[in-house]
GROMACS .gro file of C-alpha atoms in nm:
model
  373
    1MET     CA    1  14.215  -7.655  11.083
    2SER     CA    2  14.505  -7.626  11.316
    3GLU     CA    3  14.743  -7.683  11.034
    4ARG     CA    4  14.587  -7.393  10.846
    5LEU     CA    5  14.626  -7.152  11.139
    6SER     CA    6  14.987  -7.250  11.183
    7THR     CA    7  15.052  -7.201  10.820
    8ASP     CA    8  14.900  -6.850  10.833
    9ALA     CA    9  15.112  -6.762  11.136
   10ALA     CA   10  15.430  -6.881  10.962
   11ALA     CA   11  15.342  -6.666  10.658
   12ARG     CA   12  15.290  -6.357  10.860
   13ALA     CA   13  15.619  -6.427  11.039
   14ASP     CA   14  15.788  -6.466  10.707
   15ARG     CA   15  15.654  -6.124  10.597
   16LYS     CA   16  15.765  -5.941  10.917
   17ALA     CA   17  16.101  -6.090  10.925
   18PRO     CA   18  16.256  -5.864  10.637
   19LEU     CA   19  16.086  -5.555  10.800
   20ARG     CA   20  16.271  -5.587  11.135
   21PRO     CA   21  16.626  -5.512  11.011
   22LEU     CA   22  16.507  -5.219  10.799
   23THR     CA   23  16.303  -5.073  11.102
   24ALA     CA   24  16.604  -5.104  11.317
   25THR     CA   25  16.823  -4.936  11.051
   26LEU     CA   26  16.577  -4.646  11.019
   27VAL     CA   27  16.548  -4.598  11.390
   28LEU     CA   28  16.926  -4.601  11.433
   29GLY     CA   29  16.966  -4.358  11.152
   30ALA     CA   30  16.711  -4.125  11.301
   31MET     CA   31  16.876  -4.133  11.634
   32VAL     CA   32  17.217  -4.057  11.480
   33GLY     CA   33  17.064  -3.766  11.275
   34VAL     CA   34  16.910  -3.612  11.580
   35ALA     CA   35  17.244  -3.642  11.774
   36VAL     CA   36  17.431  -3.481  11.488
   37GLY     CA   37  17.166  -3.212  11.454
   38CYS     CA   38  17.175  -3.134  11.831
   39GLY     CA   39  17.553  -3.110  11.824
   40TRP     CA   40  17.558  -2.880  11.522
   41LEU     CA   41  17.288  -2.658  11.677
   42GLY     CA   42  17.478  -2.639  12.008
   43ASN     CA   43  17.806  -2.562  11.832
   44THR     CA   44  17.634  -2.281  11.635
   45VAL     CA   45  17.471  -2.128  11.942
   46ALA     CA   46  17.809  -2.148  12.131
   47GLN     CA   47  17.982  -1.984  11.842
   48ALA     CA   48  17.726  -1.708  11.805
   49THR     CA   49  17.744  -1.633  12.169
   50THR     CA   50  18.127  -1.623  12.169
   51ILE     CA   51  18.120  -1.386  11.864
   52ARG     CA   52  17.859  -1.173  12.020
   53ALA     CA   53  18.069  -1.151  12.343
   54GLN     CA   54  18.377  -1.068  12.157
   55ALA     CA   55  18.195  -0.803  11.943
   56GLU     CA   56  18.066  -0.642  12.270
   57ARG     CA   57  18.408  -0.644  12.422
   58ILE     CA   58  18.581  -0.480  12.128
   59ALA     CA   59  18.289  -0.238  12.085
   60ALA     CA   60  18.324  -0.127  12.446
   61ALA     CA   61  18.698  -0.082  12.422
   62SER     CA   62  18.663   0.114  12.091
   63SER     CA   63  18.434   0.365  12.251
   64ALA     CA   64  18.732   0.566  12.339
   65GLY     CA   65  18.902   0.518  12.001
   66PHE     CA   66  19.133   0.246  11.855
   67THR     CA   67  19.393   0.250  11.593
   68ASP     CA   68  19.371  -0.036  11.338
   69GLU     CA   69  19.680  -0.196  11.483
   70ALA     CA   70  19.562  -0.180  11.845
   71LEU     CA   71  19.214  -0.303  11.739
   72ASN     CA   72  19.354  -0.598  11.549
   73ALA     CA   73  19.578  -0.689  11.849
   74ALA     CA   74  19.279  -0.678  12.083
   75ALA     CA   75  19.063  -0.874  11.839
   76GLY     CA   76  19.270  -1.188  11.897
   77GLY     CA   77  19.141  -1.374  11.590
   78LEU     CA   78  18.787  -1.228  11.606
   79ASP     CA   79  18.550  -1.325  11.335
   80ALA     CA   80  18.545  -1.080  11.042
   81SER     CA   81  18.165  -1.006  11.087
   82ALA     CA   82  18.218  -0.920  11.461
   83LEU     CA   83  18.524  -0.708  11.373
   84ALA     CA   84  18.309  -0.514  11.112
   85ILE     CA   85  18.053  -0.450  11.380
   86ALA     CA   86  18.310  -0.314  11.618
   87ARG     CA   87  18.471  -0.092  11.355
   88ARG     CA   88  18.122   0.052  11.262
   89HIS     CA   89  18.089   0.181  11.614
   90ASP     CA   90  18.450   0.292  11.645
   91PRO     CA   91  18.452   0.674  11.673
   92TYR     CA   92  18.823   0.679  11.575
   93THR     CA   93  18.736   0.605  11.215
   94VAL     CA   94  18.505   0.909  11.199
   95ALA     CA   95  18.692   1.160  11.415
   96GLY     CA   96  18.940   1.412  11.297
   97SER     CA   97  19.317   1.383  11.356
   98ALA     CA   98  19.322   1.601  11.663
   99GLN     CA   99  19.035   1.425  11.822
  100ARG     CA  100  19.193   1.087  11.735
  101ASP     CA  101  19.506   1.178  11.933
  102ARG     CA  102  19.298   1.286  12.226
  103GLN     CA  103  19.088   0.980  12.211
  104ALA     CA  104  19.398   0.752  12.190
  105GLU     CA  105  19.553   0.939  12.484
  106LEU     CA  106  19.246   0.892  12.704
  107LEU     CA  107  19.215   0.522  12.606
  108THR     CA  108  19.578   0.455  12.718
  109ALA     CA  109  19.525   0.637  13.044
  110ARG     CA  110  19.214   0.431  13.108
  111LEU     CA  111  19.393   0.106  13.042
  112GLU     CA  112  19.679   0.191  13.265
  113THR     CA  113  19.435   0.280  13.535
  114LEU     CA  114  19.263  -0.060  13.500
  115ARG     CA  115  19.586  -0.245  13.552
  116GLY     CA  116  19.566  -0.165  13.915
  117SER     CA  117  19.839  -0.112  14.158
  118THR     CA  118  20.132  -0.349  14.148
  119ARG     CA  119  20.265  -0.247  14.494
  120PRO     CA  120  20.289  -0.537  14.753
  121THR     CA  121  19.985  -0.569  14.970
  122GLY     CA  122  20.169  -0.708  15.278
  123LEU     CA  123  20.167  -0.570  15.624
  124ARG     CA  124  20.311  -0.222  15.658
  125GLN     CA  125  20.649  -0.190  15.829
  126ILE     CA  126  20.703   0.044  16.114
  127ASN     CA  127  20.926   0.341  16.006
  128LEU     CA  128  21.084   0.522  16.302
  129THR     CA  129  21.254   0.776  16.074
  130SER     CA  130  21.107   1.122  16.024
  131THR     CA  131  20.892   1.098  15.701
  132PRO     CA  132  20.656   1.361  15.571
  133ASP     CA  133  20.284   1.317  15.604
  134PRO     CA  134  20.160   1.186  15.264
  135ALA     CA  135  19.891   1.373  15.083
  136ARG     CA  136  19.551   1.244  15.037
  137PRO     CA  137  19.481   1.067  14.697
  138PHE     CA  138  19.378   1.313  14.425
  139ARG     CA  139  19.070   1.199  14.245
  140LEU     CA  140  18.917   1.461  14.021
  141GLY     CA  141  18.570   1.350  13.889
  142GLY     CA  142  18.610   1.271  13.523
  143ALA     CA  143  18.979   1.388  13.528
  144LEU     CA  144  19.071   1.160  13.238
  145ASP     CA  145  18.777   1.276  13.039
  146GLN     CA  146  18.892   1.628  13.093
  147SER     CA  147  19.208   1.575  12.879
  148ARG     CA  148  19.334   1.930  12.948
  149ASP     CA  149  19.415   1.842  13.309
  150LEU     CA  150  19.614   1.539  13.184
  151GLU     CA  151  19.790   1.762  12.926
  152CYS     CA  152  19.898   2.040  13.167
  153LEU     CA  153  20.010   1.791  13.433
  154THR     CA  154  20.209   1.598  13.174
  155GLN     CA  155  20.377   1.923  13.060
  156ALA     CA  156  20.469   2.018  13.426
  157ALA     CA  157  20.608   1.669  13.499
  158TYR     CA  158  20.810   1.667  13.174
  159TYR     CA  159  20.956   2.011  13.161
  160GLU     CA  160  21.038   2.037  13.534
  161ALA     CA  161  21.177   1.691  13.589
  162ARG     CA  162  21.245   1.512  13.267
  163GLY     CA  163  21.604   1.440  13.373
  164GLU     CA  164  21.496   1.325  13.711
  165GLY     CA  165  21.347   0.988  13.628
  166ARG     CA  166  21.002   0.858  13.721
  167ASP     CA  167  21.033   0.961  14.090
  168GLY     CA  168  21.131   1.315  14.002
  169MET     CA  169  20.832   1.350  13.783
  170ARG     CA  170  20.598   1.196  14.044
  171ALA     CA  171  20.732   1.450  14.287
  172VAL     CA  172  20.655   1.743  14.064
  173ALA     CA  173  20.311   1.615  13.976
  174GLN     CA  174  20.244   1.583  14.354
  175VAL     CA  175  20.328   1.937  14.408
  176VAL     CA  176  20.093   2.052  14.140
  177LEU     CA  177  19.802   1.853  14.288
  178ASN     CA  178  19.879   1.982  14.635
  179ARG     CA  179  19.852   2.327  14.505
  180VAL     CA  180  19.521   2.266  14.351
  181ARG     CA  181  19.365   2.169  14.681
  182HIS     CA  182  19.538   2.453  14.877
  183SER     CA  183  19.353   2.778  14.945
  184ALA     CA  184  19.647   2.989  14.814
  185PHE     CA  185  19.638   2.858  14.461
  186PRO     CA  186  19.398   2.819  14.164
  187LYS     CA  187  19.157   2.533  14.181
  188THR     CA  188  19.236   2.371  13.850
  189VAL     CA  189  19.544   2.178  13.730
  190CYS     CA  190  19.601   2.409  13.438
  191GLY     CA  191  19.541   2.717  13.648
  192VAL     CA  192  19.814   2.605  13.880
  193VAL     CA  193  20.066   2.509  13.604
  194TYR     CA  194  20.022   2.841  13.411
  195GLN     CA  195  19.979   3.079  13.714
  196GLY     CA  196  20.174   3.393  13.634
  197ALA     CA  197  20.261   3.277  13.274
  198ASN     CA  198  20.125   3.622  13.143
  199ARG     CA  199  20.415   3.798  13.312
  200ARG     CA  200  20.774   3.837  13.196
  201VAL     CA  201  20.895   3.726  13.535
  202GLY     CA  202  20.715   3.567  13.827
  203CYS     CA  203  20.570   3.266  13.657
  204GLN     CA  204  20.517   2.985  13.916
  205PHE     CA  205  20.667   2.709  13.684
  206SER     CA  206  20.953   2.855  13.485
  207PHE     CA  207  20.901   2.648  13.175
  208THR     CA  208  20.579   2.838  13.103
  209CYS     CA  209  20.758   3.170  13.032
  210ASN     CA  210  21.123   3.091  12.954
  211GLY     CA  211  21.074   2.935  12.610
  212SER     CA  212  21.146   2.582  12.711
  213MET     CA  213  20.835   2.450  12.545
  214ARG     CA  214  20.965   2.549  12.205
  215GLY     CA  215  21.234   2.286  12.211
  216THR     CA  216  21.240   1.935  12.077
  217VAL     CA  217  21.047   1.690  12.291
  218ASN     CA  218  21.196   1.345  12.390
  219ARG     CA  219  20.936   1.083  12.309
  220THR     CA  220  21.051   0.846  12.590
  221ALA     CA  221  21.056   1.109  12.860
  222TRP     CA  222  20.721   1.242  12.742
  223ASN     CA  223  20.550   0.908  12.753
  224ARG     CA  224  20.694   0.853  13.107
  225ALA     CA  225  20.555   1.191  13.207
  226ARG     CA  226  20.216   1.117  13.068
  227ALA     CA  227  20.201   0.778  13.263
  228VAL     CA  228  20.299   0.965  13.583
  229ALA     CA  229  20.032   1.232  13.523
  230SER     CA  230  19.760   0.971  13.452
  231SER     CA  231  19.837   0.778  13.767
  232ALA     CA  232  19.843   1.100  13.982
  233LEU     CA  233  19.501   1.206  13.851
  234SER     CA  234  19.369   0.863  13.927
  235GLY     CA  235  19.470   0.878  14.291
  236ASP     CA  236  19.836   0.769  14.302
  237VAL     CA  237  20.014   0.951  14.587
  238TYR     CA  238  20.389   1.015  14.603
  239PRO     CA  239  20.451   1.025  14.987
  240ALA     CA  240  20.814   1.135  14.969
  241VAL     CA  241  20.713   1.497  14.936
  242GLY     CA  242  20.406   1.490  15.155
  243ASN     CA  243  20.205   1.815  15.129
  244ALA     CA  244  20.483   2.018  14.968
  245THR     CA  245  20.380   2.312  14.745
  246PHE     CA  246  20.722   2.450  14.658
  247PHE     CA  247  21.052   2.322  14.518
  248HIS     CA  248  21.370   2.453  14.371
  249THR     CA  249  21.692   2.290  14.228
  250THR     CA  250  21.997   2.242  14.421
  251GLY     CA  251  22.187   2.480  14.209
  252VAL     CA  252  21.996   2.782  14.352
  253ALA     CA  253  21.934   2.917  14.696
  254PRO     CA  254  21.618   3.144  14.686
  255GLY     CA  255  21.554   3.353  14.995
  256TRP     CA  256  21.201   3.220  15.041
  257ARG     CA  257  21.325   2.879  15.146
  258ASN     CA  258  21.410   3.014  15.501
  259SER     CA  259  21.040   3.085  15.566
  260MET     CA  260  20.936   2.737  15.462
  261ILE     CA  261  20.969   2.383  15.611
  262ARG     CA  262  21.189   2.164  15.411
  263VAL     CA  263  21.017   1.831  15.343
  264GLY     CA  264  21.288   1.634  15.162
  265GLN     CA  265  21.490   1.607  14.833
  266VAL     CA  266  21.417   1.397  14.530
  267GLY     CA  267  21.698   1.395  14.266
  268ASP     CA  268  21.815   1.756  14.218
  269HIS     CA  269  21.507   1.922  14.363
  270LEU     CA  270  21.437   2.031  14.728
  271PHE     CA  271  21.081   2.039  14.835
  272TYR     CA  272  20.911   2.271  15.092
  273ARG     CA  273  20.580   2.324  15.254
  274PHE     CA  274  20.408   2.599  15.450
  275GLY     CA  275  20.438   2.599  15.821
  276GLY     CA  276  20.172   2.618  16.090
  277ARG     CA  277  19.810   2.595  15.998
  278THR     CA  278  19.879   2.704  15.648
  279GLY     CA  279  20.073   2.388  15.585
  280SER     CA  280  19.862   2.138  15.786
  281ARG     CA  281  19.641   1.882  15.620
  282ASP     CA  282  19.322   2.085  15.697
  283ALA     CA  283  19.450   2.359  15.461
  284PHE     CA  284  19.426   2.112  15.167
  285ARG     CA  285  19.045   2.084  15.182
  286TYR     CA  286  18.944   2.266  14.879
  287GLN     CA  287  18.751   2.073  14.615
  288PRO     CA  288  18.943   2.078  14.284
  289SER     CA  289  18.762   2.167  13.957
  290PRO     CA  290  18.816   2.039  13.608
  291SER     CA  291  19.011   2.271  13.384
  292ALA     CA  292  18.814   2.480  13.145
  293THR     CA  293  18.733   2.303  12.822
  294VAL     CA  294  18.767   2.639  12.620
  295GLU     CA  295  19.083   2.657  12.420
  296PRO     CA  296  19.344   2.822  12.309
  297ARG     CA  297  19.511   2.500  12.226
  298LEU     CA  298  19.830   2.418  12.409
  299ILE     CA  299  20.078   2.138  12.326
  300GLN     CA  300  19.887   1.812  12.343
  301ALA     CA  301  19.986   1.530  12.561
  302GLY     CA  302  19.946   1.292  12.264
  303ILE     CA  303  20.106   0.967  12.161
  304ASP     CA  304  20.351   1.134  11.932
  305PRO     CA  305  20.483   1.448  12.098
  306THR     CA  306  20.752   1.527  11.837
  307THR     CA  307  20.522   1.770  11.638
  308PRO     CA  308  20.604   2.142  11.671
  309VAL     CA  309  20.529   2.275  12.012
  310ARG     CA  310  20.301   2.581  12.074
  311GLN     CA  311  20.403   2.927  11.944
  312ALA     CA  312  20.526   3.203  12.166
  313GLY     CA  313  20.266   3.403  12.346
  314GLN     CA  314  20.008   3.117  12.393
  315ALA     CA  315  20.092   3.089  12.745
  316ILE     CA  316  19.993   3.462  12.778
  317ALA     CA  317  19.660   3.384  12.606
  318TYR     CA  318  19.593   3.096  12.842
  319SER     CA  319  19.651   3.311  13.149
  320VAL     CA  320  19.421   3.573  13.010
  321LEU     CA  321  19.156   3.296  12.981
  322LEU     CA  322  19.220   3.201  13.348
  323ALA     CA  323  19.168   3.568  13.440
  324GLN     CA  324  18.840   3.572  13.256
  325GLU     CA  325  18.721   3.277  13.446
  326ASP     CA  326  18.821   3.432  13.764
  327ARG     CA  327  19.043   3.139  13.862
  328THR     CA  328  19.337   3.331  13.992
  329ALA     CA  329  19.427   3.337  14.365
  330PRO     CA  330  19.699   3.499  14.589
  331ARG     CA  331  20.022   3.317  14.577
  332GLY     CA  332  20.212   3.192  14.882
  333GLU     CA  333  19.952   3.293  15.144
  334SER     CA  334  19.637   3.154  15.283
  335VAL     CA  335  19.312   3.299  15.173
  336THR     CA  336  19.039   3.390  15.426
  337PRO     CA  337  18.674   3.397  15.348
  338ALA     CA  338  18.689   3.772  15.339
  339GLU     CA  339  18.973   3.779  15.114
  340LYS     CA  340  18.802   3.528  14.880
  341GLY     CA  341  18.496   3.752  14.878
  342ALA     CA  342  18.712   4.044  14.770
  343ASP     CA  343  18.883   3.844  14.510
  344SER     CA  344  18.558   3.718  14.364
  345GLN     CA  345  18.503   4.056  14.184
  346PRO     CA  346  18.545   4.039  13.806
  347ILE     CA  347  18.901   4.098  13.697
  348PRO     CA  348  18.962   4.341  13.420
  349VAL     CA  349  19.141   4.179  13.134
  350ALA     CA  350  19.387   4.365  12.929
  351LYS     CA  351  19.478   4.257  12.569
  352PRO     CA  352  19.812   4.079  12.582
  353GLU     CA  353  20.102   4.250  12.413
  354PRO     CA  354  20.341   4.042  12.197
  355VAL     CA  355  20.660   3.957  12.391
  356THR     CA  356  20.984   3.803  12.313
  357PRO     CA  357  21.047   3.501  12.530
  358SER     CA  358  21.374   3.484  12.717
  359ALA     CA  359  21.652   3.255  12.617
  360PRO     CA  360  21.566   2.887  12.677
  361SER     CA  361  21.713   2.717  12.975
  362GLU     CA  362  21.758   2.356  13.049
  363PRO     CA  363  21.440   2.191  13.184
  364GLU     CA  364  21.643   1.995  13.440
  365THR     CA  365  21.722   2.330  13.612
  366ALA     CA  366  21.374   2.468  13.608
  367SER     CA  367  21.232   2.578  13.939
  368VAL     CA  368  20.919   2.723  14.101
  369ALA     CA  369  20.918   3.091  14.146
  370SER     CA  370  20.946   3.231  14.495
  371PRO     CA  371  20.618   3.277  14.693
  372SER     CA  372  20.522   3.604  14.830
  373VAL     CA  373  20.509   3.530  15.202
   0.00000   0.00000   0.00000
């Protein structure tokens, strides 16, 4: 009996022996398959997440408009499907040529603003020399979205100081923004730049009425002026001119300079401010306003400025527009609340007569007209 039991046990052991290697092989294969599947699934999820993040980044950047070259450069090897998604939401591909230029300009300005300040952040050094009190940072809500402000400030910096380098352009831009916040001047950037442009003489910035804007534009200097204007509208302050609201070239000696306080000199320009309470920081308390979105179209602060500039007489049309919007103000004198109330009456607008611009002069010698003080 015992021999029979031992024989049955040996037979069962002999039948199970071939199954053990097969079972081990199947288990090992299953484990390897699970590991490979998990790895593939994880890689797929990670890749999908990366592609989605890249697509969202490019789509967000393209909301202001991208050229194909800039989009490809920012893609950085982006997957073709994600790139197609970004292009489908890119307004640059569906906008007209004029809108594309404006979108590209605003995108460049935003990117320059996001770079942040490169100035050293160390401790301030004590300066015992007499320096002007710097103006407060100029931050107009949505200034970069209101591209007319950027265009007008670019024009002022370029035509008044294109031969003065970056500091000269920053000084001119600071004067324009100082005027915007002063009670004696219009409250928009374009209103300040084109104040008096409807007159044969007496325009506040000479390039608006002497034909300078009809000349050929230097691309390098224009791009520099655009960068300066973008920084100024984003809060950059040029302290060398303080709260100056007037300037002239060293080649002239206007009589009004004797009634002003000289602030300093930048390049070939001398800068002045009002004296007394009219020139104090409290006088620069007015809230600036975005320039009107209504055209006539002026020269655009675009990427390629070498296109023909505006035709003669457009400055007159723009000044008439300002008059219709009641955006003019007395020049060179403070405005009291009573005077502001008197000036708030509607201004009769006359139809502009065609005029022949005077002979063009060198932009480097352009100067601000004398104030009536």
